[in-house]
Amino acid sequence: MEYMNNLENEAQRFFKKPQSEKDRTGPPDPFGYGSKRIGSNGDVGWVEYLLITTNPNVISPKSHFIFQQNPQNFRYAVEGYIGAVKRMCYEVLELMADGLGIKQRNVFSRLLKDEKSDSCFRLNHYPPCPEVQALNKENLVGFGEHTDPQIISVLRSNRTSGLQIYLKDGSWVSVPPDHTSFFFNVGDTLQVMTNGRFKSVKHRVLVDTTKSRLSMIYFGGPPLSEKIAPLPSLMSTQEESLYKEFTWCEYKKAAYNSRLGDNRLQSFQKSSA
């Protein structure tokens, strides 16, 4: 709780700064401060954010500048929280391997533990939008519907609701906020590695009319050169791979060249013919 509270306090302090000060840590490259624009393909949302690399071996001038421009407490809070979340994430991935009956417990977690792991950390702030009621709009989208391309993402938010997940029947269901809990989203890469046993979850965030929402997300990705394909140790004798093999670098490039709501895995699926 100490890590969680520290980071929440420091994040709120950052997002309360004058816009001109926040803009000094942007625009994102992809790391740094961004506002309203999500990616470079025309997606927008009622959100401002900070994106920081979690790999100490990746030199990110923007990430470094963010730490330079903020009190030392900010860096301690971010790095302390990321370290704790990573450890928890490794454990959860090993439990998932156990649940799938895979003997090599670290088959997923080793990719995140790798010193070249392409992982990142995001702080999202959704300011309240009282104009929503005035405009008589039912939903103002803070962050549009999408799946996460990585292996897994770990989300925690403050007490403000907004997160929704997409169900098979085509409906959206709200996830009740719980600031003491973590929400794990299966990413596209894990869907491929498990040959569809785990499905990446489509989700979005809606904006509250009166309260701001703050969320912090760790995205656990493999090294860029890692070849991604269904795990042989998981496949039954007659089972065929549903996906073509690709590197994380190839998939990441395709994901970031697409729109948020696109089905990114489609072009990597094997045809059933």
Short mmCIF file of C-alpha atoms in Angstrom, two decimals:
data_model
loop_
_atom_site.label_atom_id
_atom_site.label_comp_id
_atom_site.label_asym_id
_atom_site.label_seq_id
_atom_site.Cartn_x
_atom_site.Cartn_y
_atom_site.Cartn_z
CA MET A 1 0.00 0.00 0.00
CA GLU A 2 2.91 2.33 0.69
CA TYR A 3 4.19 2.03 -2.89
CA MET A 4 0.66 2.45 -4.24
CA ASN A 5 -0.13 5.54 -2.17
CA ASN A 6 3.25 7.17 -2.82
CA LEU A 7 2.90 6.81 -6.55
CA GLU A 8 -0.70 8.00 -6.59
CA ASN A 9 0.26 11.14 -4.62
CA GLU A 10 3.23 11.89 -6.87
CA ALA A 11 1.18 11.30 -10.04
CA GLN A 12 -1.57 13.65 -8.84
CA ARG A 13 1.07 16.27 -8.06
CA PHE A 14 2.45 15.98 -11.58
CA PHE A 15 -0.91 16.19 -13.38
CA LYS A 16 -1.92 19.24 -11.30
CA LYS A 17 1.03 21.21 -12.68
CA PRO A 18 0.40 24.07 -15.11
CA GLN A 19 0.00 22.79 -18.70
CA SER A 20 3.15 24.59 -19.84
CA GLU A 21 5.23 22.69 -17.27
CA LYS A 22 3.75 19.32 -18.24
CA ASP A 23 4.33 20.07 -21.92
CA ARG A 24 8.05 20.38 -21.26
CA THR A 25 8.19 16.58 -20.79
CA GLY A 26 6.46 15.98 -24.15
CA PRO A 27 5.61 15.35 -26.88
CA PRO A 28 5.92 11.55 -26.50
CA ASP A 29 8.57 9.79 -28.60
CA PRO A 30 6.80 7.35 -27.56
CA PHE A 31 8.04 8.03 -23.99
CA GLY A 32 7.16 11.26 -22.25
CA TYR A 33 4.03 13.32 -21.65
CA GLY A 34 1.06 13.22 -24.00
CA SER A 35 -2.40 14.74 -23.98
CA LYS A 36 -5.54 13.71 -25.91
CA ARG A 37 -3.65 12.19 -28.86
CA ILE A 38 -3.20 8.43 -28.49
CA GLY A 39 -0.53 7.18 -30.88
CA SER A 40 0.09 8.74 -34.28
CA ASN A 41 -2.80 7.35 -36.29
CA GLY A 42 -5.60 9.73 -35.38
CA ASP A 43 -6.90 8.17 -32.15
CA VAL A 44 -7.87 10.70 -29.48
CA GLY A 45 -9.29 10.49 -25.95
CA TRP A 46 -10.09 12.58 -22.88
CA VAL A 47 -6.79 11.63 -21.27
CA GLU A 48 -3.32 12.90 -20.43
CA TYR A 49 -0.52 10.50 -19.65
CA LEU A 50 3.10 9.78 -18.89
CA LEU A 51 4.83 6.85 -20.60
CA ILE A 52 8.11 5.66 -19.10
CA THR A 53 10.42 2.82 -20.11
CA THR A 54 11.00 0.17 -17.42
CA ASN A 55 14.15 -1.21 -19.00
CA PRO A 56 17.22 0.42 -17.39
CA ASN A 57 19.28 -0.52 -20.47
CA VAL A 58 17.07 1.52 -22.81
CA ILE A 59 18.23 5.10 -23.06
CA SER A 60 15.13 7.27 -23.18
CA PRO A 61 15.92 11.01 -23.01
CA LYS A 62 12.24 11.79 -22.32
CA SER A 63 12.03 9.32 -19.40
CA HIS A 64 15.27 10.77 -18.01
CA PHE A 65 13.97 14.32 -18.45
CA ILE A 66 10.73 13.47 -16.59
CA PHE A 67 12.79 12.36 -13.58
CA GLN A 68 15.04 15.42 -13.85
CA GLN A 69 12.09 17.83 -13.89
CA ASN A 70 10.36 16.33 -10.86
CA PRO A 71 11.40 15.98 -7.22
CA GLN A 72 13.45 12.93 -6.28
CA ASN A 73 10.38 11.53 -4.50
CA PHE A 74 8.74 11.11 -7.90
CA ARG A 75 11.51 8.84 -9.17
CA TYR A 76 11.54 6.83 -5.93
CA ALA A 77 7.78 6.38 -6.11
CA VAL A 78 7.81 5.27 -9.77
CA GLU A 79 10.79 2.93 -9.48
CA GLY A 80 9.65 1.45 -6.14
CA TYR A 81 6.19 0.72 -7.53
CA ILE A 82 7.47 -0.74 -10.82
CA GLY A 83 9.89 -3.04 -8.98
CA ALA A 84 7.12 -4.39 -6.73
CA VAL A 85 4.63 -4.83 -9.59
CA LYS A 86 7.21 -6.67 -11.70
CA ARG A 87 7.83 -9.18 -8.91
CA MET A 88 4.10 -9.76 -8.49
CA CYS A 89 3.66 -10.10 -12.25
CA TYR A 90 6.38 -12.78 -12.49
CA GLU A 91 4.59 -14.81 -9.80
CA VAL A 92 1.21 -14.52 -11.52
CA LEU A 93 2.67 -15.60 -14.88
CA GLU A 94 4.27 -18.62 -13.20
CA LEU A 95 0.93 -19.54 -11.63
CA MET A 96 -0.64 -19.25 -15.09
CA ALA A 97 1.99 -21.66 -16.45
CA ASP A 98 1.12 -24.05 -13.59
CA GLY A 99 -2.57 -23.77 -14.46
CA LEU A 100 -1.83 -24.69 -18.08
CA GLY A 101 0.14 -27.75 -16.94
CA ILE A 102 3.46 -26.48 -18.35
CA LYS A 103 6.47 -27.97 -16.55
CA GLN A 104 8.71 -24.97 -17.26
CA ARG A 105 7.16 -22.54 -14.77
CA ASN A 106 9.13 -19.56 -16.04
CA VAL A 107 8.13 -19.98 -19.69
CA PHE A 108 6.33 -16.60 -19.62
CA SER A 109 8.02 -14.81 -16.71
CA ARG A 110 11.55 -15.32 -18.13
CA LEU A 111 10.62 -13.01 -21.04
CA LEU A 112 9.80 -10.19 -18.64
CA LYS A 113 12.83 -10.91 -16.45
CA ASP A 114 15.12 -10.78 -19.49
CA GLU A 115 17.40 -7.72 -19.39
CA LYS A 116 16.19 -6.87 -22.92
CA SER A 117 12.50 -7.12 -22.00
CA ASP A 118 10.56 -4.46 -23.91
CA SER A 119 8.28 -3.37 -21.08
CA CYS A 120 6.91 0.04 -20.18
CA PHE A 121 4.89 1.87 -17.54
CA ARG A 122 2.04 4.29 -18.08
CA LEU A 123 0.28 6.79 -15.80
CA ASN A 124 -3.12 7.82 -17.20
CA HIS A 125 -5.11 10.78 -15.88
CA TYR A 126 -8.71 11.28 -16.99
CA PRO A 127 -9.92 14.71 -15.86
CA PRO A 128 -13.65 15.01 -15.06
CA CYS A 129 -15.78 16.33 -17.90
CA PRO A 130 -18.94 18.09 -16.63
CA GLU A 131 -19.73 19.09 -20.22
CA VAL A 132 -20.78 15.50 -20.92
CA GLN A 133 -24.12 16.00 -19.19
CA ALA A 134 -24.57 19.42 -20.77
CA LEU A 135 -23.99 17.89 -24.20
CA ASN A 136 -26.36 15.08 -23.25
CA LYS A 137 -23.84 12.51 -24.37
CA GLU A 138 -24.11 9.14 -22.71
CA ASN A 139 -20.44 8.26 -22.85
CA LEU A 140 -17.32 10.34 -23.32
CA VAL A 141 -14.48 8.01 -24.15
CA GLY A 142 -11.28 8.61 -22.21
CA PHE A 143 -9.38 5.79 -23.93
CA GLY A 144 -10.95 3.94 -26.86
CA GLU A 145 -11.54 0.20 -27.13
CA HIS A 146 -8.41 -1.88 -27.70
CA THR A 147 -6.47 -4.95 -26.63
CA ASP A 148 -2.94 -4.69 -25.24
CA PRO A 149 -0.30 -6.09 -27.62
CA GLN A 150 2.18 -7.24 -24.94
CA ILE A 151 2.15 -10.47 -22.89
CA ILE A 152 0.32 -9.06 -19.88
CA SER A 153 -0.59 -5.74 -18.32
CA VAL A 154 -1.19 -4.96 -14.66
CA LEU A 155 -3.55 -2.11 -13.90
CA ARG A 156 -4.38 -0.29 -10.70
CA SER A 157 -6.60 2.79 -10.39
CA ASN A 158 -7.92 5.19 -7.79
CA ARG A 159 -11.52 4.96 -6.56
CA THR A 160 -13.07 6.40 -9.74
CA SER A 161 -14.83 4.01 -12.11
CA GLY A 162 -14.51 4.06 -15.89
CA LEU A 163 -12.83 0.81 -16.94
CA GLN A 164 -15.05 -1.46 -19.05
CA ILE A 165 -14.42 -4.83 -20.69
CA TYR A 166 -16.06 -6.26 -23.79
CA LEU A 167 -18.00 -9.51 -23.48
CA LYS A 168 -18.61 -12.19 -26.12
CA ASP A 169 -22.26 -11.16 -26.44
CA GLY A 170 -21.21 -7.72 -27.67
CA SER A 171 -21.97 -5.85 -24.45
CA TRP A 172 -19.68 -3.69 -22.32
CA VAL A 173 -19.52 -4.29 -18.58
CA SER A 174 -18.05 -1.90 -16.01
CA VAL A 175 -15.27 -3.09 -13.73
CA PRO A 176 -15.92 -1.74 -10.21
CA PRO A 177 -12.97 0.37 -9.03
CA ASP A 178 -10.93 -1.00 -6.15
CA HIS A 179 -7.84 1.00 -5.31
CA THR A 180 -6.41 -1.89 -3.25
CA SER A 181 -6.58 -4.42 -6.11
CA PHE A 182 -4.75 -5.11 -9.34
CA PHE A 183 -6.37 -6.07 -12.62
CA PHE A 184 -4.46 -8.33 -15.01
CA ASN A 185 -5.17 -8.06 -18.72
CA VAL A 186 -4.07 -10.86 -21.02
CA GLY A 187 -2.27 -9.35 -24.02
CA ASP A 188 -2.24 -10.42 -27.67
CA THR A 189 1.20 -12.02 -27.33
CA LEU A 190 0.00 -14.32 -24.53
CA GLN A 191 -3.02 -15.28 -26.65
CA VAL A 192 -0.64 -16.43 -29.40
CA MET A 193 1.73 -18.25 -27.02
CA THR A 194 -1.18 -20.20 -25.53
CA ASN A 195 -2.71 -20.81 -29.00
CA GLY A 196 -5.91 -19.05 -27.97
CA ARG A 197 -6.37 -20.72 -24.57
CA PHE A 198 -6.06 -17.27 -23.01
CA LYS A 199 -7.77 -14.49 -24.94
CA SER A 200 -6.60 -10.87 -24.93
CA VAL A 201 -9.33 -8.72 -23.43
CA LYS A 202 -10.81 -5.76 -25.28
CA HIS A 203 -11.28 -2.84 -22.90
CA ARG A 204 -11.90 0.91 -22.82
CA VAL A 205 -12.22 3.76 -20.32
CA LEU A 206 -15.16 6.16 -19.99
CA VAL A 207 -14.83 9.56 -18.35
CA ASP A 208 -16.64 10.56 -15.15
CA THR A 209 -18.55 13.86 -15.08
CA THR A 210 -17.35 14.91 -11.63
CA LYS A 211 -14.34 12.84 -10.52
CA SER A 212 -10.91 12.39 -12.06
CA ARG A 213 -9.61 8.89 -12.68
CA LEU A 214 -5.97 7.99 -12.24
CA SER A 215 -4.61 4.65 -13.38
CA MET A 216 -1.16 3.11 -13.46
CA ILE A 217 -0.35 0.27 -15.83
CA TYR A 218 2.71 -1.94 -16.20
CA PHE A 219 2.93 -3.50 -19.67
CA GLY A 220 5.10 -6.64 -19.65
CA GLY A 221 6.63 -7.34 -23.06
CA PRO A 222 9.28 -9.76 -24.36
CA PRO A 223 12.62 -8.74 -25.92
CA LEU A 224 12.22 -7.22 -29.40
CA SER A 225 13.99 -10.15 -31.11
CA GLU A 226 11.91 -12.82 -29.32
CA LYS A 227 10.10 -15.19 -31.70
CA ILE A 228 6.44 -15.48 -30.75
CA ALA A 229 4.50 -18.66 -31.56
CA PRO A 230 2.29 -21.16 -29.71
CA LEU A 231 4.35 -23.08 -27.14
CA PRO A 232 5.19 -26.65 -28.30
CA SER A 233 5.00 -27.80 -24.65
CA LEU A 234 1.34 -26.74 -24.58
CA MET A 235 0.15 -28.14 -27.89
CA SER A 236 -1.57 -31.50 -28.02
CA THR A 237 -0.47 -34.00 -30.70
CA GLN A 238 -3.17 -33.19 -33.24
CA GLU A 239 -3.37 -29.48 -32.45
CA GLU A 240 -2.44 -27.02 -35.15
CA SER A 241 -1.02 -23.58 -34.58
CA LEU A 242 -3.60 -20.83 -35.13
CA TYR A 243 -0.91 -18.20 -35.71
CA LYS A 244 2.11 -17.55 -37.92
CA GLU A 245 5.41 -17.11 -36.10
CA PHE A 246 6.58 -13.51 -35.72
CA THR A 247 9.02 -11.52 -33.63
CA TRP A 248 7.77 -9.13 -30.96
CA CYS A 249 9.43 -6.33 -32.94
CA GLU A 250 7.32 -7.19 -36.02
CA TYR A 251 4.11 -7.35 -34.05
CA LYS A 252 4.83 -4.19 -32.10
CA LYS A 253 5.49 -2.31 -35.35
CA ALA A 254 2.21 -3.58 -36.84
CA ALA A 255 0.31 -2.70 -33.65
CA TYR A 256 1.63 0.84 -33.51
CA ASN A 257 0.86 1.38 -37.19
CA SER A 258 -2.78 0.45 -36.65
CA ARG A 259 -5.76 2.21 -35.10
CA LEU A 260 -6.63 1.46 -31.46
CA GLY A 261 -9.73 -0.59 -32.22
CA ASP A 262 -8.26 -2.69 -35.05
CA ASN A 263 -8.02 -6.46 -34.73
CA ARG A 264 -4.23 -6.51 -34.79
CA LEU A 265 -3.88 -10.29 -34.58
CA GLN A 266 -5.95 -10.88 -37.70
CA SER A 267 -3.07 -10.54 -40.15
CA PHE A 268 -0.98 -12.97 -38.07
CA GLN A 269 -3.61 -15.71 -38.00
CA LYS A 270 -3.22 -18.76 -40.21
CA SER A 271 -6.04 -19.14 -42.71
CA SER A 272 -8.33 -22.07 -41.95
CA ALA A 273 -8.38 -23.12 -45.62
#
